[in-house]
CSV table of C-alpha atoms and ligand atoms in Angstrom, one decimal:
chain,number,residue,atom,x,y,z
K,1,MET,CA,25.3,-28.1,15.1
K,2,LYS,CA,25.1,-25.7,12.1
K,3,LEU,CA,21.6,-24.9,11.0
K,4,PRO,CA,20.9,-24.9,7.2
K,5,LEU,CA,20.2,-21.2,6.8
K,6,VAL,CA,20.1,-21.0,3.0
K,7,PRO,CA,16.9,-23.0,2.5
K,8,LEU,CA,15.2,-20.9,5.1
K,9,LEU,CA,16.2,-17.7,3.3
K,10,ALA,CA,14.8,-19.0,0.0
K,11,VAL,CA,11.4,-19.4,1.6
K,12,ILE,CA,11.1,-15.8,2.8
K,13,LEU,CA,12.2,-14.2,-0.5
K,14,SER,CA,8.7,-14.5,-1.9
K,15,CYS,CA,5.9,-12.2,-1.0
K,16,SER,CA,3.1,-14.5,-2.0
K,17,ILE,CA,2.9,-17.7,-0.1
K,18,GLY,CA,-0.4,-19.0,-1.4
K,19,ASP,CA,-4.0,-19.0,-0.5
K,20,ALA,CA,-4.2,-21.0,2.7
K,21,THR,CA,-3.3,-18.0,4.8
K,22,PRO,CA,-5.3,-16.1,7.3
K,23,LEU,CA,-7.5,-13.2,6.4
K,24,VAL,CA,-7.0,-9.5,7.2
K,25,TYR,CA,-9.7,-7.8,9.3
K,26,ASP,CA,-10.8,-4.2,9.6
K,27,THR,CA,-11.3,-2.2,12.8
K,28,GLU,CA,-14.8,-3.5,13.2
K,29,GLY,CA,-13.6,-7.1,13.0
K,30,HIS,CA,-14.9,-7.8,9.5
K,31,GLU,CA,-12.8,-9.4,6.8
K,32,LEU,CA,-11.2,-6.9,4.4
K,33,MET,CA,-13.0,-7.3,1.1
K,34,SER,CA,-12.0,-6.3,-2.4
K,35,ASN,CA,-15.3,-4.5,-3.0
K,36,SER,CA,-14.9,-2.1,-0.1
K,37,SER,CA,-12.6,0.8,0.6
K,38,TYR,CA,-10.5,1.3,3.7
K,39,TYR,CA,-8.6,4.1,5.4
K,40,ILE,CA,-5.1,3.0,6.4
K,41,LEU,CA,-4.5,4.5,9.8
K,42,PRO,CA,-1.5,4.3,12.1
K,43,VAL,CA,-2.2,2.2,15.1
K,44,GLU,CA,-0.2,4.1,17.7
K,45,GLU,CA,-2.1,6.2,20.1
K,46,GLY,CA,-0.6,9.7,20.4
K,47,GLY,CA,1.0,9.5,17.0
K,48,THR,CA,1.7,12.7,15.2
K,49,GLY,CA,-0.6,12.3,12.2
K,50,GLY,CA,-3.6,10.7,10.6
K,51,GLY,CA,-4.2,8.2,7.8
K,52,LEU,CA,-2.5,7.9,4.5
K,53,LYS,CA,-3.4,10.0,1.5
K,54,MET,CA,-2.0,11.2,-1.8
K,55,SER,CA,0.1,14.3,-1.6
K,56,TYR,CA,2.3,16.6,-3.6
K,57,GLU,CA,1.5,16.4,-7.3
K,58,TRP,CA,5.0,16.7,-8.7
K,59,LYS,CA,3.9,16.1,-12.2
K,60,ARG,CA,0.3,16.1,-13.6
K,61,CYS,CA,-1.5,13.1,-12.1
K,62,ASN,CA,1.6,11.8,-10.3
K,63,PHE,CA,1.6,12.0,-6.5
K,64,PHE,CA,3.4,10.5,-3.5
K,65,VAL,CA,1.8,8.8,-0.5
K,66,ALA,CA,2.1,10.7,2.8
K,67,GLN,CA,0.4,10.9,6.1
K,68,ALA,CA,-2.4,13.3,6.7
K,69,ARG,CA,-1.3,16.0,9.2
K,70,GLY,CA,-4.2,16.0,11.7
K,71,LYS,CA,-4.5,13.1,14.1
K,72,ALA,CA,-8.2,13.0,13.4
K,73,GLU,CA,-7.8,12.9,9.6
K,74,ASP,CA,-8.5,9.6,8.0
K,75,GLY,CA,-6.7,10.4,4.8
K,76,VAL,CA,-8.0,8.9,1.5
K,77,ALA,CA,-9.5,5.5,1.4
K,78,VAL,CA,-7.9,2.7,-0.7
K,79,ARG,CA,-9.1,-0.4,-2.4
K,80,ILE,CA,-7.1,-3.5,-1.9
K,81,THR,CA,-7.4,-6.3,-4.5
K,82,PRO,CA,-5.6,-9.4,-5.7
K,83,PRO,CA,-3.5,-8.6,-8.8
K,84,GLY,CA,-5.2,-11.2,-11.0
K,85,ALA,CA,-8.6,-9.4,-10.8
K,86,SER,CA,-9.8,-7.3,-13.7
K,87,VAL,CA,-11.1,-3.9,-13.0
K,88,TYR,CA,-14.7,-5.1,-12.5
K,89,ASP,CA,-13.9,-8.3,-10.6
K,90,PRO,CA,-13.5,-6.7,-7.2
K,91,ILE,CA,-17.0,-5.3,-7.4
K,92,PHE,CA,-18.8,-8.2,-9.0
K,93,ASN,CA,-16.8,-11.1,-7.6
K,94,PRO,CA,-15.7,-9.7,-4.2
K,95,VAL,CA,-13.0,-11.7,-2.5
K,96,ALA,CA,-11.5,-11.5,1.0
K,97,VAL,CA,-8.0,-10.1,1.3
K,98,HIS,CA,-5.4,-12.6,2.7
K,99,LEU,CA,-2.4,-12.0,4.8
K,100,SER,CA,1.0,-12.4,3.0
K,101,THR,CA,-0.3,-12.6,-0.5
K,102,ASP,CA,0.3,-10.1,-3.3
K,103,VAL,CA,-2.2,-7.3,-3.6
K,104,THR,CA,-2.5,-4.0,-5.5
K,105,ILE,CA,-3.6,-0.9,-3.6
K,106,THR,CA,-5.4,2.1,-5.3
K,107,PHE,CA,-6.8,5.2,-3.8
K,108,ASP,CA,-10.5,5.2,-4.2
K,109,VAL,CA,-10.9,8.7,-5.5
K,110,VAL,CA,-12.4,10.3,-8.6
K,111,THR,CA,-9.8,12.3,-10.4
K,112,VAL,CA,-9.4,14.0,-13.7
K,113,CYS,CA,-6.6,11.5,-14.5
K,114,VAL,CA,-6.9,8.8,-17.0
K,115,GLU,CA,-5.3,6.2,-14.8
K,116,SER,CA,-6.5,4.9,-11.5
K,117,MET,CA,-4.4,6.0,-8.5
K,118,TYR,CA,-2.5,2.7,-8.1
K,119,TRP,CA,0.3,2.6,-5.6
K,120,HIS,CA,3.8,1.7,-6.8
K,121,ILE,CA,7.2,2.0,-5.4
K,122,SER,CA,9.4,4.5,-7.2
K,123,ASP,CA,12.9,5.7,-7.4
K,124,LYS,CA,11.7,9.3,-7.5
K,125,SER,CA,11.4,11.3,-4.4
K,126,PRO,CA,9.4,14.4,-3.5
K,127,LEU,CA,11.0,17.8,-3.2
K,128,SER,CA,14.5,16.4,-3.5
K,129,THR,CA,17.0,16.2,-6.3
K,130,THR,CA,19.6,14.3,-4.3
K,131,SER,CA,19.6,10.5,-4.4
K,132,ASN,CA,17.7,8.9,-1.7
K,133,PRO,CA,18.3,5.4,-0.2
K,134,ARG,CA,14.6,5.0,0.4
K,135,GLN,CA,12.0,4.3,-2.2
K,136,HIS,CA,8.9,6.3,-2.0
K,137,VAL,CA,5.4,5.0,-2.6
K,138,ALA,CA,4.1,6.9,-5.5
K,139,VAL,CA,0.7,7.0,-7.3
K,140,GLY,CA,-0.2,7.7,-10.9
K,141,LYS,CA,1.8,6.8,-14.0
K,142,ASP,CA,2.6,8.8,-17.1
K,143,GLU,CA,-0.7,9.7,-18.6
K,144,ASP,CA,0.0,8.1,-22.0
K,145,ALA,CA,1.4,4.9,-20.5
K,146,ASP,CA,-1.0,2.0,-20.1
K,147,MET,CA,-1.4,0.5,-16.6
K,148,PRO,CA,0.4,-2.8,-16.9
K,149,PHE,CA,-1.8,-5.9,-16.6
K,150,PRO,CA,-1.0,-8.1,-14.9
K,151,PRO,CA,0.5,-5.4,-12.6
K,152,SER,CA,4.3,-5.0,-12.6
K,153,PRO,CA,6.2,-6.1,-9.4
K,154,ASP,CA,6.6,-2.4,-8.3
K,155,MET,CA,2.8,-2.3,-8.0
K,156,LEU,CA,2.6,-5.4,-5.7
K,157,PHE,CA,2.4,-5.1,-1.9
K,158,SER,CA,1.4,-7.5,0.8
K,159,ILE,CA,-0.1,-7.1,4.2
K,160,GLU,CA,1.6,-8.9,7.2
K,161,ARG,CA,0.5,-9.2,10.8
K,162,TYR,CA,2.5,-7.0,13.2
K,163,ASP,CA,2.7,-8.5,16.6
K,164,GLY,CA,5.1,-6.2,18.6
K,165,ALA,CA,4.5,-3.8,21.4
K,166,VAL,CA,1.5,-2.6,19.4
K,167,LYS,CA,-0.7,-5.0,17.4
K,168,GLY,CA,-1.8,-4.4,13.9
K,169,TYR,CA,-0.6,-4.9,10.4
K,170,LYS,CA,2.3,-3.7,8.3
K,171,LEU,CA,2.6,-3.2,4.6
K,172,VAL,CA,5.5,-4.5,2.6
K,173,SER,CA,6.6,-3.9,-1.0
K,174,CYS,CA,6.9,-7.0,-3.2
K,175,ASN,CA,9.1,-5.5,-5.9
K,176,SER,CA,11.3,-8.3,-7.3
K,177,THR,CA,14.7,-6.9,-6.4
K,178,GLY,CA,15.0,-8.9,-3.2
K,179,PRO,CA,13.3,-9.8,0.0
K,180,TYR,CA,10.2,-7.8,0.7
K,181,GLU,CA,10.7,-4.4,2.4
K,182,ASN,CA,8.6,-2.8,5.1
K,183,LEU,CA,6.9,0.4,4.4
K,184,GLY,CA,7.3,3.1,7.0
K,185,LEU,CA,7.2,6.8,7.4
K,186,HIS,CA,10.1,9.1,6.6
K,187,ALA,CA,9.9,12.7,7.8
K,188,PHE,CA,11.2,15.2,5.2
K,189,LYS,CA,10.3,18.8,4.6
K,190,GLY,CA,7.5,18.9,7.0
K,191,LYS,CA,5.7,15.8,5.9
K,192,ASN,CA,5.7,12.1,6.8
K,193,TRP,CA,6.2,10.2,3.5
K,194,LEU,CA,5.5,6.5,3.0
K,195,THR,CA,8.8,4.9,1.9
K,196,THR,CA,10.6,1.6,2.2
K,197,SER,CA,11.9,1.6,5.7
K,198,ALA,CA,13.7,-0.4,8.3
K,199,SER,CA,10.9,0.3,10.8
K,200,ALA,CA,7.4,-0.5,9.7
K,201,LEU,CA,4.4,1.7,10.1
K,202,VAL,CA,1.9,-0.3,12.1
K,203,VAL,CA,-1.5,0.2,10.7
K,204,VAL,CA,-5.2,-0.8,10.9
K,205,PHE,CA,-7.8,-0.7,8.2
K,206,LYS,CA,-11.0,1.4,8.9
K,207,LYS,CA,-13.9,0.8,6.5
K,208,GLY,CA,-14.5,3.9,4.3
K,209,HIS,CA,-17.4,5.1,2.4
K,210,ARG,CA,-18.1,4.2,-1.2
K,211,TYR,CA,-17.9,7.1,-3.6
K,212,ALA,CA,-21.4,7.4,-5.1
D,301,NAG,C1,-19.1,-6.9,-0.9
D,301,NAG,O1,-19.3,-8.3,-1.1
D,301,NAG,C2,-19.9,-8.9,0.0
D,301,NAG,C3,-20.0,-10.4,-0.4
D,301,NAG,O2,-20.6,-10.6,-1.6
D,301,NAG,C4,-21.3,-8.3,0.3
D,301,NAG,O3,-21.8,-9.0,1.5
D,301,NAG,C5,-21.1,-6.9,0.6
D,301,NAG,O4,-22.3,-6.2,0.9
D,301,NAG,C6,-20.4,-6.1,-0.5
D,301,NAG,N1,-20.0,-4.8,-0.1
D,301,NAG,C7,-20.2,-3.7,-0.8
D,301,NAG,C8,-19.7,-2.4,-0.2
D,301,NAG,O5,-20.6,-3.8,-1.9
D,302,NAG,C1,11.8,-2.9,-8.9
D,302,NAG,O1,12.4,-4.1,-9.4
D,302,NAG,C2,12.9,-3.9,-10.7
D,302,NAG,C3,13.4,-5.3,-11.2
D,302,NAG,O2,14.3,-5.9,-10.3
D,302,NAG,C4,14.1,-2.9,-10.6
D,302,NAG,O3,14.6,-2.7,-11.9
D,302,NAG,C5,13.5,-1.6,-10.1
D,302,NAG,O4,14.5,-0.6,-10.0
D,302,NAG,C6,12.8,-1.8,-8.8
D,302,NAG,N1,12.2,-0.5,-8.4
D,302,NAG,C7,12.4,0.1,-7.3
D,302,NAG,C8,11.7,1.4,-7.1
D,302,NAG,O5,13.1,-0.4,-6.5
């Protein structure tokens, strides 16, 4: 008997599958909330590095996402929010973060830059002029460009459960070019960069400290 593959494919092409999905939990077992910040840490014991952070300012206020070098380093905390929320909503109307739904991710840091440090996938790549099959996760836009609202698809990600040899979560890009793509680490010029990747980086979320 032939199975109807096409309808199944159509279902997995969308990142956002609605609200009735399970929640995401931090390392203390609490729900991930839009009013808190979290370090994104690799789950694997004996891994070669720490949490995710912004790295390599290739242009003023434009960075790429990379892994902190030291195993003990947490990196830079992020805020994870549903894309419909206004800037103040996450704080005044906190919501829990659901699995498999679109979210925006922004580094929770104070910078001199006009724009917040929103993650987006980019065709640019750090320290390289040759074309690259991977897309890097970048932060920061052109200083005079407005942050699109609602966020453009390149700014949308989702969190999926990862249930392999190690247990945790993986991050996927929800850009509209096709099925979602895993985010993983790509070693290049002495750093592990966060890129679209065949093998997902398995992560956990550790609650961070609010910037006062
Ligand atoms: C976030 O919101 C929840 C629910 O309203 C609240 O219990 C919690 O204290 C808030 N956390 C922070 C860091 O403001
Ligand atoms: C994101 O999707 C848009 C629309 O399909 C496409 O033009 C753009 O190249 C994609 N960006 C990346 C970095 O893949």
